[in-house]
mmCIF file of C-alpha atoms and ligand atoms in Angstrom:
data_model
loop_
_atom_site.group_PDB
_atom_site.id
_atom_site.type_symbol
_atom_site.label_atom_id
_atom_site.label_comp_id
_atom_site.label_asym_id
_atom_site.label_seq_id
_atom_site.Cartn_x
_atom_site.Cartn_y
_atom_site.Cartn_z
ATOM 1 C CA UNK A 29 18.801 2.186 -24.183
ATOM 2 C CA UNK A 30 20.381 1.024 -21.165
ATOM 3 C CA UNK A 31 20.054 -2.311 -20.164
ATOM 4 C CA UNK A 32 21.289 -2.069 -16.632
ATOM 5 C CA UNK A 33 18.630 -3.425 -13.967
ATOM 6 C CA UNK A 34 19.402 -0.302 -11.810
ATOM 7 C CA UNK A 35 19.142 3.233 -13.395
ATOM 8 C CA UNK A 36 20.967 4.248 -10.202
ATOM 9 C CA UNK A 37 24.434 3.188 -11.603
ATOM 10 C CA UNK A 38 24.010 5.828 -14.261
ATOM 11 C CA UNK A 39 22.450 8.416 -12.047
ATOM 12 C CA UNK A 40 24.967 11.619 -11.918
ATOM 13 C CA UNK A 41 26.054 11.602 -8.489
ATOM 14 C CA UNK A 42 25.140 14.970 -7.644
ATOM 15 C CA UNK A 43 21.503 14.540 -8.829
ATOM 16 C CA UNK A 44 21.277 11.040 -6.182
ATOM 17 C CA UNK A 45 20.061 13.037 -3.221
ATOM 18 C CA UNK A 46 17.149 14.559 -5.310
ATOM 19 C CA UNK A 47 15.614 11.092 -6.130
ATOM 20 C CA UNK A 48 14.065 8.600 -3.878
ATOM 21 C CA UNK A 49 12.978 5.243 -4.740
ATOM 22 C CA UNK A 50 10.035 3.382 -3.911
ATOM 23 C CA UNK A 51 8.131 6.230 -2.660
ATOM 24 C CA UNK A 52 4.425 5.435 -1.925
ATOM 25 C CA UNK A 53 2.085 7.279 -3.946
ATOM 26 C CA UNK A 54 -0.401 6.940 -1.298
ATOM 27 C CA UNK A 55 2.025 9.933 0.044
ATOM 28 C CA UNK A 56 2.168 12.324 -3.057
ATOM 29 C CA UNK A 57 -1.762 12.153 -3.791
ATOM 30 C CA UNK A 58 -4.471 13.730 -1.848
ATOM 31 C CA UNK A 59 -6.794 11.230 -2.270
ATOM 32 C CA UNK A 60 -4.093 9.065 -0.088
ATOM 33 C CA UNK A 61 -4.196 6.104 -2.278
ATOM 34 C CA UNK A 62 -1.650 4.308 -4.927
ATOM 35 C CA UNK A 63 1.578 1.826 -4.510
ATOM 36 C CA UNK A 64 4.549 2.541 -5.034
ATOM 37 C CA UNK A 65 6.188 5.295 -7.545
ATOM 38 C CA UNK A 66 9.868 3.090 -8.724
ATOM 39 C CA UNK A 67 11.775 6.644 -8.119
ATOM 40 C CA UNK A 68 10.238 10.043 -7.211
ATOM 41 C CA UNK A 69 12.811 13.147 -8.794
ATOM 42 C CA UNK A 70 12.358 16.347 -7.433
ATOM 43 C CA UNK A 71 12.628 18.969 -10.017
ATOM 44 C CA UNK A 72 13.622 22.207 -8.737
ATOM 45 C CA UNK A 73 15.217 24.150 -11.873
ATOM 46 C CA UNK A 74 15.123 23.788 -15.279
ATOM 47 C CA UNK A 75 18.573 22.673 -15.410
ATOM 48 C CA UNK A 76 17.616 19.783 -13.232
ATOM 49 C CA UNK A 77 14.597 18.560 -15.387
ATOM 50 C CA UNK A 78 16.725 18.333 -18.586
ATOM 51 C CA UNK A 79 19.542 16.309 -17.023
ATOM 52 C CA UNK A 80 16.651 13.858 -15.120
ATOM 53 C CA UNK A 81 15.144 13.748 -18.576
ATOM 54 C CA UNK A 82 18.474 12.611 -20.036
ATOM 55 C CA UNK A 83 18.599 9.904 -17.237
ATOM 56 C CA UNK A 84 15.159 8.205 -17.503
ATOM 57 C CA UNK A 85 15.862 8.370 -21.685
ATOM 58 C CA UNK A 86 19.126 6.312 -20.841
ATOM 59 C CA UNK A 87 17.515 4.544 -18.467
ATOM 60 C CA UNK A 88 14.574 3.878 -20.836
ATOM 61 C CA UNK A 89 11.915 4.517 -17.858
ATOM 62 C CA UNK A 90 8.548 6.185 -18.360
ATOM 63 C CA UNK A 91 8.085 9.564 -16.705
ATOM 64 C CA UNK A 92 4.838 11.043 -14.884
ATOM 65 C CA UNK A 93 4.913 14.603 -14.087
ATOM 66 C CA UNK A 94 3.621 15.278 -10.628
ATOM 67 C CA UNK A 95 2.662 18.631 -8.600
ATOM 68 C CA UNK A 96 1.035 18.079 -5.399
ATOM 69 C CA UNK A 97 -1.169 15.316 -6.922
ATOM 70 C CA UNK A 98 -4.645 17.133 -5.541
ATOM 71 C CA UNK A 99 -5.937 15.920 -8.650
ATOM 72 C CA UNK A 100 -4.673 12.555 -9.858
ATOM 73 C CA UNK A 101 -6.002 8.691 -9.028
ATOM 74 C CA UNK A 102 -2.297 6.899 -8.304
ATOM 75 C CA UNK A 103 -2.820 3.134 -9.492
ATOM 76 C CA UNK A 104 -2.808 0.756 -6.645
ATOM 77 C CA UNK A 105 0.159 -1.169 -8.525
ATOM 78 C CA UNK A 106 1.940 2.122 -8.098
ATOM 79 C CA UNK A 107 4.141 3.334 -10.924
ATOM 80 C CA UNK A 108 7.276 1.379 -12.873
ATOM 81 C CA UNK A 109 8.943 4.564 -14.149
ATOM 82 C CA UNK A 110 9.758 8.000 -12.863
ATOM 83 C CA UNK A 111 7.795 10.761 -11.352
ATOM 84 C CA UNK A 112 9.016 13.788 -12.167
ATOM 85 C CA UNK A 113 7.631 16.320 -8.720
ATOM 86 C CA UNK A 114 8.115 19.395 -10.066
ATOM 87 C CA UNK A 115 9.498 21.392 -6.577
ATOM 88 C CA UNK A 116 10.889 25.105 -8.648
ATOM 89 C CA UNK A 117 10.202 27.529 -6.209
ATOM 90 C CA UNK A 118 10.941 31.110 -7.261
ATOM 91 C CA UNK A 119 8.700 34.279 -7.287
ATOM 92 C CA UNK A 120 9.927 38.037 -8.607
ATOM 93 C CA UNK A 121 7.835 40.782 -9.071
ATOM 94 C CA UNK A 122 7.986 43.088 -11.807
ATOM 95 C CA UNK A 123 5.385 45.619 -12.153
ATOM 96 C CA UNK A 124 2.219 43.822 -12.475
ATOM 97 C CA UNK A 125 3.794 40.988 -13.856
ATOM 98 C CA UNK A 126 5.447 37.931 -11.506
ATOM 99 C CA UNK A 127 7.292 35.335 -12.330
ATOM 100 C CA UNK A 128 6.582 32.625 -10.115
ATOM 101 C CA UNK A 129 8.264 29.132 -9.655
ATOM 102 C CA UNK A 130 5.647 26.145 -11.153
ATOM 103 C CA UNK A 131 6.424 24.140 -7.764
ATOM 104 C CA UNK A 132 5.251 26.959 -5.278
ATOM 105 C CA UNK A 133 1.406 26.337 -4.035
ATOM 106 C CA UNK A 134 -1.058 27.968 -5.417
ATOM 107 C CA UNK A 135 -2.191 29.360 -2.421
ATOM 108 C CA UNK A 136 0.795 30.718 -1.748
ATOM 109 C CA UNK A 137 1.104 32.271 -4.651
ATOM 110 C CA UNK A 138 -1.884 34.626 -4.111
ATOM 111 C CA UNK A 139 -1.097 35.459 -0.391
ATOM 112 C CA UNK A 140 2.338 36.769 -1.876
ATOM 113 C CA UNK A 141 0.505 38.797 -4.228
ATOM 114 C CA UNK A 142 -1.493 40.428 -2.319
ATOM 115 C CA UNK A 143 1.312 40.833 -0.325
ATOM 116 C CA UNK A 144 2.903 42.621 -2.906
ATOM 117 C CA UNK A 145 -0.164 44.686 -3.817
ATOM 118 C CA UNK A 146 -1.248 42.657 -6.651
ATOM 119 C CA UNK A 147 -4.847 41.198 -6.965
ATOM 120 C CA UNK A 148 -6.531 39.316 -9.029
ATOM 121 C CA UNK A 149 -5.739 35.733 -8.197
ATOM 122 C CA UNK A 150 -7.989 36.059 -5.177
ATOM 123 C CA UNK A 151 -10.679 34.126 -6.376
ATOM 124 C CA UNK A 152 -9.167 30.944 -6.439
ATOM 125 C CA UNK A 153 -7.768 31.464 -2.917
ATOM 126 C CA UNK A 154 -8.056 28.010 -1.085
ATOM 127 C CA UNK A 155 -7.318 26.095 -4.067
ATOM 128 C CA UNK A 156 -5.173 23.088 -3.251
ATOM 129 C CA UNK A 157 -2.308 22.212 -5.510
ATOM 130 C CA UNK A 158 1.022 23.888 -7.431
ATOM 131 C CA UNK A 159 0.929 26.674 -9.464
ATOM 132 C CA UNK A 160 1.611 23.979 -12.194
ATOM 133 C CA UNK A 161 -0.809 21.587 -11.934
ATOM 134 C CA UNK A 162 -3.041 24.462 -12.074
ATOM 135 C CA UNK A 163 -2.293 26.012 -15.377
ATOM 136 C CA UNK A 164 -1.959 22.669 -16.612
ATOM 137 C CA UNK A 165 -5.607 22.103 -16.086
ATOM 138 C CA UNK A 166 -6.623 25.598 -16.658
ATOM 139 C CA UNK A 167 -8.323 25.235 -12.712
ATOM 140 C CA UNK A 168 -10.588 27.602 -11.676
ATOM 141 C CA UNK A 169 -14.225 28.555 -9.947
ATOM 142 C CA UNK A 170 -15.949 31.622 -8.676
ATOM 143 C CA UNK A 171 -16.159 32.305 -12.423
ATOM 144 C CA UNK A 172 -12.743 32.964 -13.567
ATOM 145 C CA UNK A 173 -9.929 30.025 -15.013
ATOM 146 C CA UNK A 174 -6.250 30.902 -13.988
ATOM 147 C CA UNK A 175 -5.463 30.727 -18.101
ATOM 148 C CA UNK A 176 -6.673 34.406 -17.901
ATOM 149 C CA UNK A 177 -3.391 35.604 -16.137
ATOM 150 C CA UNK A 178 -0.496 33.541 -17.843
ATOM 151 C CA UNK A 179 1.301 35.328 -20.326
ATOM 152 C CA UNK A 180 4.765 33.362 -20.549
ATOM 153 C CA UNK A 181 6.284 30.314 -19.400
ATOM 154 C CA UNK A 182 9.098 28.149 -19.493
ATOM 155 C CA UNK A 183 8.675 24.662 -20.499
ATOM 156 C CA UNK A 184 10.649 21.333 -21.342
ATOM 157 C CA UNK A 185 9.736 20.058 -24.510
ATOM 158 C CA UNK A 186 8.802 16.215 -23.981
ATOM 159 C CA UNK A 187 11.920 15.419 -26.272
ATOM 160 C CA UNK A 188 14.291 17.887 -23.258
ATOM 161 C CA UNK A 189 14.638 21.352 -24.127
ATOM 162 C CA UNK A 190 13.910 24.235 -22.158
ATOM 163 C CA UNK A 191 11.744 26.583 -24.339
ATOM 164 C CA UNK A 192 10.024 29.925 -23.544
ATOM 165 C CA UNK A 193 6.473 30.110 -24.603
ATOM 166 C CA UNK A 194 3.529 32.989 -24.543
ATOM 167 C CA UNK A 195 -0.020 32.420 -22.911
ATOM 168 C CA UNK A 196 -1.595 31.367 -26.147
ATOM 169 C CA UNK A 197 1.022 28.504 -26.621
ATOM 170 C CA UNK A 198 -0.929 26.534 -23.824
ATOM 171 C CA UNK A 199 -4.596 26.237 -25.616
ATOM 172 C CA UNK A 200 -6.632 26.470 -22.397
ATOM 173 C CA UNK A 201 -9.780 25.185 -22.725
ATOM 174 C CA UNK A 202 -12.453 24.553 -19.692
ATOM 175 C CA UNK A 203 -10.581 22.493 -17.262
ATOM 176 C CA UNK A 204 -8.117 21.712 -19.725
ATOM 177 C CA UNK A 205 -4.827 23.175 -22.085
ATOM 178 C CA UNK A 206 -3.677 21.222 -25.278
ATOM 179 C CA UNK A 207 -0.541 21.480 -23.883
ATOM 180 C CA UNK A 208 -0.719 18.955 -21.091
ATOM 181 C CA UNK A 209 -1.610 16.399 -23.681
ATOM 182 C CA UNK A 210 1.873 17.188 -25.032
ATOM 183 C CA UNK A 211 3.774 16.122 -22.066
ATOM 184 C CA UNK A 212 5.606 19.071 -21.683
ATOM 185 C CA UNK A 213 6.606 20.043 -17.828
ATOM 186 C CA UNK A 214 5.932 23.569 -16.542
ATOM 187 C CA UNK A 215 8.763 24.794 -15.138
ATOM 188 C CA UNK A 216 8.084 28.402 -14.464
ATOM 189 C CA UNK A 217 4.705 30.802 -14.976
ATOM 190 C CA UNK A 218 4.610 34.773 -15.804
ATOM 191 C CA UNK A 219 1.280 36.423 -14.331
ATOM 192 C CA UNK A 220 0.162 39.560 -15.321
ATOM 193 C CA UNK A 221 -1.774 40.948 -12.282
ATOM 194 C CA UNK A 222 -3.659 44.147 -11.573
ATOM 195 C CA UNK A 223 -2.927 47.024 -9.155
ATOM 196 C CA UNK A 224 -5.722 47.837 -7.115
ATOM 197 C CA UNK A 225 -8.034 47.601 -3.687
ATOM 198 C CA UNK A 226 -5.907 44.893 -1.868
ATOM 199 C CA UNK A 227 -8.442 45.031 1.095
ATOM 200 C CA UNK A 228 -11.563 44.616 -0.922
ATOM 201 C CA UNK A 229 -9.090 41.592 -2.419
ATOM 202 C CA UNK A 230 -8.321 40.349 1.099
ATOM 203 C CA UNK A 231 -11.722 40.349 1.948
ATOM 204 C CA UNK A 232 -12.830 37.915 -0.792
ATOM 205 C CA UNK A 233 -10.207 35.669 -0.191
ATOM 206 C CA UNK A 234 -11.382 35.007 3.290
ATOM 207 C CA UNK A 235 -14.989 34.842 1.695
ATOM 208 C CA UNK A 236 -13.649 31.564 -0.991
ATOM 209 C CA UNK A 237 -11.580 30.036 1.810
ATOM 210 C CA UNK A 238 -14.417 29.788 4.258
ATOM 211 C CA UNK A 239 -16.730 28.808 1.960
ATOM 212 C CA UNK A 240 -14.454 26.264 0.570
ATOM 213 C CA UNK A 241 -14.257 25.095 4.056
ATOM 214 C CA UNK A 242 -17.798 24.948 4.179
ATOM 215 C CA UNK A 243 -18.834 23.099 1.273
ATOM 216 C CA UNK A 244 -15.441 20.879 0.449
ATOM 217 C CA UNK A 245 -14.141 18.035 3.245
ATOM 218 C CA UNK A 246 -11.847 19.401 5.592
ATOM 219 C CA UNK A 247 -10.837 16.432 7.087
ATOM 220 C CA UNK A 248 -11.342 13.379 4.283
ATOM 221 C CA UNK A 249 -8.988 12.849 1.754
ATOM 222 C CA UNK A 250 -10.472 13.959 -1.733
ATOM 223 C CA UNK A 251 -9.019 15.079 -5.021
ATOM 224 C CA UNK A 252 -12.147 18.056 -5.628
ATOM 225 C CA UNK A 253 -14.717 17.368 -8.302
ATOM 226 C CA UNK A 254 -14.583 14.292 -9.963
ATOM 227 C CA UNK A 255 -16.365 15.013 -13.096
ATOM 228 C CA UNK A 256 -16.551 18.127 -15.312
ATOM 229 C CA UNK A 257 -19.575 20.387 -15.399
ATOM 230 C CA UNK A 258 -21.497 20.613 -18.659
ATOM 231 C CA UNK A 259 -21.264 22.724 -21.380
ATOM 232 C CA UNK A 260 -24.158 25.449 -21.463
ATOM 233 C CA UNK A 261 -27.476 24.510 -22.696
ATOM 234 C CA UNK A 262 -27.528 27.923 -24.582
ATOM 235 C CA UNK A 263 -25.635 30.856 -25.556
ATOM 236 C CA UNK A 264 -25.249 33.484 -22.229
ATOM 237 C CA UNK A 265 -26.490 30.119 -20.181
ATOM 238 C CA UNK A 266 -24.063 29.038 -17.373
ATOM 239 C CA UNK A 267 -22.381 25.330 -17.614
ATOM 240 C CA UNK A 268 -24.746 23.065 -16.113
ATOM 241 C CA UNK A 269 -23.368 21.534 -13.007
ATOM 242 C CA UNK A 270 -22.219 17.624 -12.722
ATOM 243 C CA UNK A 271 -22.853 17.903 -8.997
ATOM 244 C CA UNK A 272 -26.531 18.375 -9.695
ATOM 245 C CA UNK A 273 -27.092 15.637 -12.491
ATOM 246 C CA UNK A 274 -25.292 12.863 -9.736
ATOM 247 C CA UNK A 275 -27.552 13.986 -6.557
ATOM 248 C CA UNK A 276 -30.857 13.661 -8.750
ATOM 249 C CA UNK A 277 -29.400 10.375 -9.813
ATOM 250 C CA UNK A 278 -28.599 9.171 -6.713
ATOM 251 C CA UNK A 279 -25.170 9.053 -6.041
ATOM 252 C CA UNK A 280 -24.948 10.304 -2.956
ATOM 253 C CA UNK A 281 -25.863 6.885 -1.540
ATOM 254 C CA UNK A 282 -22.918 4.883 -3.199
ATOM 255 C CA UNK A 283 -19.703 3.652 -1.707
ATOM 256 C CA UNK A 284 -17.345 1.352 -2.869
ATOM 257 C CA UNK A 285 -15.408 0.105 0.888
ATOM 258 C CA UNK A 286 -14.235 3.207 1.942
ATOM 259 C CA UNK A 287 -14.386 5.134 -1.247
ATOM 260 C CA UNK A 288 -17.710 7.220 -0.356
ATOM 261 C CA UNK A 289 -19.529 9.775 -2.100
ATOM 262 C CA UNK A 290 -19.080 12.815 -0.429
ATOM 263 C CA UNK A 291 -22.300 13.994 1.923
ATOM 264 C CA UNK A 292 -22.527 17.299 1.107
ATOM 265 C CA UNK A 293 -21.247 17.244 -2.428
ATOM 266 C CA UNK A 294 -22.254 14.149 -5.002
ATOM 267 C CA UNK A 295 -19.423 15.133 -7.170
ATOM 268 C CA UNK A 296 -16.954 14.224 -4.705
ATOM 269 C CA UNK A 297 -15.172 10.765 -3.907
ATOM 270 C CA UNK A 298 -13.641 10.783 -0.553
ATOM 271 C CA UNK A 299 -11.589 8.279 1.482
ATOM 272 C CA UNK A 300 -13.406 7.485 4.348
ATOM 273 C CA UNK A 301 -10.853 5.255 5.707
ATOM 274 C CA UNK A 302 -8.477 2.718 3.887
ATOM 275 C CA UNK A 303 -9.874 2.632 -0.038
ATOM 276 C CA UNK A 304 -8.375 1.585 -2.735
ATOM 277 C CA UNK A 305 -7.861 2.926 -5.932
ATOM 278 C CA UNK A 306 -9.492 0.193 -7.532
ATOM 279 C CA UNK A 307 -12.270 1.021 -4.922
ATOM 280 C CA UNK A 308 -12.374 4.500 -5.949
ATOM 281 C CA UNK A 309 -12.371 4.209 -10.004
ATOM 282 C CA UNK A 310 -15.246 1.430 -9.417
ATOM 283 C CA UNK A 311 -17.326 4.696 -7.458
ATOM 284 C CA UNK A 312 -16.445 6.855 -10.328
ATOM 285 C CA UNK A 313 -17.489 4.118 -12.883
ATOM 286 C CA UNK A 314 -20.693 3.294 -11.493
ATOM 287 C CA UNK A 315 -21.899 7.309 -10.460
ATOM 288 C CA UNK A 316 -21.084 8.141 -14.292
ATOM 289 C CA UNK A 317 -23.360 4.943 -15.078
ATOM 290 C CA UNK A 318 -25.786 6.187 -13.111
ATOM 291 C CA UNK A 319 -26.075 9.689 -14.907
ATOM 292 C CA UNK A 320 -25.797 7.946 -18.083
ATOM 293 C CA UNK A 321 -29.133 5.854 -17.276
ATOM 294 C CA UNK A 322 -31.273 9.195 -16.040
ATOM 295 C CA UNK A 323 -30.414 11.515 -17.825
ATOM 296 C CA UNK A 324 -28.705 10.088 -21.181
ATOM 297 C CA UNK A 325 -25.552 12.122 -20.825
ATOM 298 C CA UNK A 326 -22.140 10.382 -20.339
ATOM 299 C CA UNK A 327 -19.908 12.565 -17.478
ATOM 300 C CA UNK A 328 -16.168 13.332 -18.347
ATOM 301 C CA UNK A 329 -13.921 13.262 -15.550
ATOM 302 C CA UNK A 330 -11.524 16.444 -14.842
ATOM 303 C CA UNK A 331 -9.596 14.097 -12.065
ATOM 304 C CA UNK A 332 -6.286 12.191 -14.026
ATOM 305 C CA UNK A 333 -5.966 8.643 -13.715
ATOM 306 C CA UNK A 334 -2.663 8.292 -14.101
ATOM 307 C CA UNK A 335 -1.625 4.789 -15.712
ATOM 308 C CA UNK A 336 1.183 2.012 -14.293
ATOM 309 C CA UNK A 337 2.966 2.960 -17.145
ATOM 310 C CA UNK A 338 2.542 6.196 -19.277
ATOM 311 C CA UNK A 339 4.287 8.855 -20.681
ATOM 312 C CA UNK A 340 2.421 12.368 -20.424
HETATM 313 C C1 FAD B 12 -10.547 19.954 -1.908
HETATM 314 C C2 FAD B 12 -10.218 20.222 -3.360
HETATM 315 C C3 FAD B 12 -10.833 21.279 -4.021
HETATM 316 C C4 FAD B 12 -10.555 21.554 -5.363
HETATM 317 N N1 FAD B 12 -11.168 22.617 -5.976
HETATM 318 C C5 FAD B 12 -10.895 22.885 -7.280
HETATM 319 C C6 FAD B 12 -11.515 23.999 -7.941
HETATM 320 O O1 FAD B 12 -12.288 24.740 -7.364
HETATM 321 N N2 FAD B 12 -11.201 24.210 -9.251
HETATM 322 C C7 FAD B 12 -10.326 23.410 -9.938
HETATM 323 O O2 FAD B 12 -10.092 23.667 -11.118
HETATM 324 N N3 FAD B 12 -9.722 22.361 -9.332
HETATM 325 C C8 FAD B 12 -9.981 22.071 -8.029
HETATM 326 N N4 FAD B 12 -9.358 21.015 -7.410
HETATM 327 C C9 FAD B 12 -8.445 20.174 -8.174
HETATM 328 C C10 FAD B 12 -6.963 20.574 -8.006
HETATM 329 O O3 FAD B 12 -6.761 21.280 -6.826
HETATM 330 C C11 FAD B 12 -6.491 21.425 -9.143
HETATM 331 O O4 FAD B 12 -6.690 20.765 -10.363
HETATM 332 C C12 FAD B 12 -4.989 21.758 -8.988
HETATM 333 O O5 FAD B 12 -4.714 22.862 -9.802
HETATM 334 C C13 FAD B 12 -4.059 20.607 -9.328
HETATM 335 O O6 FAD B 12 -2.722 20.969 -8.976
HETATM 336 P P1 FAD B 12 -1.668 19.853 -8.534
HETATM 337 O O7 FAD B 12 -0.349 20.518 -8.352
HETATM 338 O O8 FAD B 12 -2.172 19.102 -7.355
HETATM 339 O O9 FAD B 12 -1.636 18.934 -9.823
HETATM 340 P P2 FAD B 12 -1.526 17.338 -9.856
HETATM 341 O O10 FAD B 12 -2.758 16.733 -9.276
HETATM 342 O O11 FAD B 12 -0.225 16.911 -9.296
HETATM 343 O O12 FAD B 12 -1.514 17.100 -11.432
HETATM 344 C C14 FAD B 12 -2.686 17.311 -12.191
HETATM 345 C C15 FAD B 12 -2.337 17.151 -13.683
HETATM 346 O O13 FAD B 12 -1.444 18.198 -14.066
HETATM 347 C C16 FAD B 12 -0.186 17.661 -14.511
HETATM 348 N N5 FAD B 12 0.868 18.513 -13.949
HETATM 349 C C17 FAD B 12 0.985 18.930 -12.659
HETATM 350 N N6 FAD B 12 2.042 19.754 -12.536
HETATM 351 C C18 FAD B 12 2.608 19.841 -13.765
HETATM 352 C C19 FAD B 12 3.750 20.543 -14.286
HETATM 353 N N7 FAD B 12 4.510 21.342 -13.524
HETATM 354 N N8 FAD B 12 4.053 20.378 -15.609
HETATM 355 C C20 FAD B 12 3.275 19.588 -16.390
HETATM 356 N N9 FAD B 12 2.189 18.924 -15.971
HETATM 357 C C21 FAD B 12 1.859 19.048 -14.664
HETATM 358 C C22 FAD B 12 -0.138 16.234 -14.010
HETATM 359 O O14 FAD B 12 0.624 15.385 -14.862
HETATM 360 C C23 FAD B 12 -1.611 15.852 -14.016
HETATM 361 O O15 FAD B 12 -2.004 15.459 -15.305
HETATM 362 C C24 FAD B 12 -9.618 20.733 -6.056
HETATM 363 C C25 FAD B 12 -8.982 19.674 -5.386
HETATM 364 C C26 FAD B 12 -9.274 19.424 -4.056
HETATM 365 C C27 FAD B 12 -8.545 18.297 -3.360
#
């Protein structure tokens, strides 16, 4: 392990203008909150993440593995490692089958698509985020998880190697894949899409976003729901939702500073102003608290704190 107070001397100088250092992660975040990240590497082939990983191992720095942060609590103490931003951008079709760039928003990524005559990712149109953090988490609403179109991938192994894996490899769970827990970063994602009525397709998508726009804040910084919905009461019964459980509970009438629960939505924390992180995991604490006194059932939360120091 290097010893050297500055990981920059050993930096390749051709890598140097992809990392920054310092780099609030009030920026990267969209809850707007969190200090500052030591050095911010942006990732934008596979080639690239192995020799960054053989930095920060020399360097002996943790590593963090960032998309667009839409669903991560940045510690106001910021970070004393690396975050890895992964920024790989390409999209091919092949048939029904595109290989898309982890780095590209998800967004995008179904307007393109469509675009090319492809549905099926039109439900989660709207969705903030990378195409990454997404699988990753298994995201998804209007009834449908984005685990149900990934077939392969291409990964780096948390020890550096670039692998190829199939769908199953990622374990996708509700809101969740056992691979996250790994620390692997998702460099690259094949879909398998469906031919079919691109207008009907076009159509919905303009139905999610405006009701997305409708029932999520457009203009406060927020990082979606902030716990997980429950598991189903019953076989064939729909997972209860957290949203639900907090209102009846009260939460709608908490704040921490500026770290508010959101008006229309109890399972959202949004920053009304200047919170703090601290602020906001103190709102999170005490709405879970508050469930866990009515009702007896202890929330789990789908947004990632992500720790001063931790490798994931
Ligand atoms: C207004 C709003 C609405 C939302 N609505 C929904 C919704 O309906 N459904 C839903 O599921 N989510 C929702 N979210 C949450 C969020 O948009 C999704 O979880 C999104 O997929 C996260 O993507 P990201 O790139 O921002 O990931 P980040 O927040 O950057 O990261 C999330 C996690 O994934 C890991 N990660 C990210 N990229 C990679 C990668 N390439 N390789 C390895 N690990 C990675 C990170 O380490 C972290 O643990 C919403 C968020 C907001 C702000």
């Amino acid at each position: 392990m290097n010893q050297d107070p500055s990981p920059l001397s050993i930096l390749p100088d051709d890598l140097a203008p992809l990392v920054r250092a310092r780099v609030p992660l009030s920026d990267l975040t969209t809850l707007k909150v969190g200090g500052p990240a030591r050095w911010v590497c942006r990732v934008t082939t596979p080639q690239e993440a192995v020799r960054f990983h053989a930095w920060v191992t020399e360097a002996g720095l943790p590593v963090y593995i960032l998309g667009a942060g839409s669903n991560v609590l940045a510690p106001d103490a910021g970070y004393a490692g690396a975050v890895f931003r992964v920024d790989t951008a390409s999209f091919t079709v092949r048939g029904n089958r595109v290989s898309v760039g982890a780095g590209l928003a998800f967004d995008t990524i179904v307007a393109r698509c469509l675009d090319a005559g492809l549905v099926g990712l039109e439900f989660a149109s709207g969705l903030p985020g990378t195409l990454g953090g997404a699988v990753m988490g298994n995201a998804g609403c209007y009834g449908h998880e984005i685990g149900e179109f990934v077939r392969r991938a291409t990964i780096m192994t948390p020890d550096g190697r670039i692998e190829e894996i199939d769908g199953g490899q990622f374990g996708f769970a509700y809101r969740v894949t056992a691979l996250r827990e790994t620390g692997a970063v998702l460099l690259d994602v094949v879909l398998e899409l469906a031919t079919g009525d691109v207008d009907r397709a076009r159509a919905t998508r303009r139905e999610r976003i405006a009701d997305r726009r409708a029932k999520h804040p457009v203009d406060l910084p927020c990082a979606g729901s902030w716990f997980r919905n429950l598991e189903p009461a019953g076989p064939g019964q729909r997972r209860r939702a957290a949203g639900r459980l907090l209102e009846e509970a009260g939460a709608k009438d908490m704040r921490e500073g500026d770290a508010r629960v959101f008006a229309r939505h109890a399972n959202i924390i949004v920053n009304a102003g200047r919170a703090t992180s601290a602020q906001i995991s103190r709102l999170a604490d005490r709405m879970r608290a508050a469930v866990r006194e009515r009702f007896g059932i202890e929330l789990q939360e789908e947004v990632r704190r992500m720790a001063q120091r931790e490798r994931e």
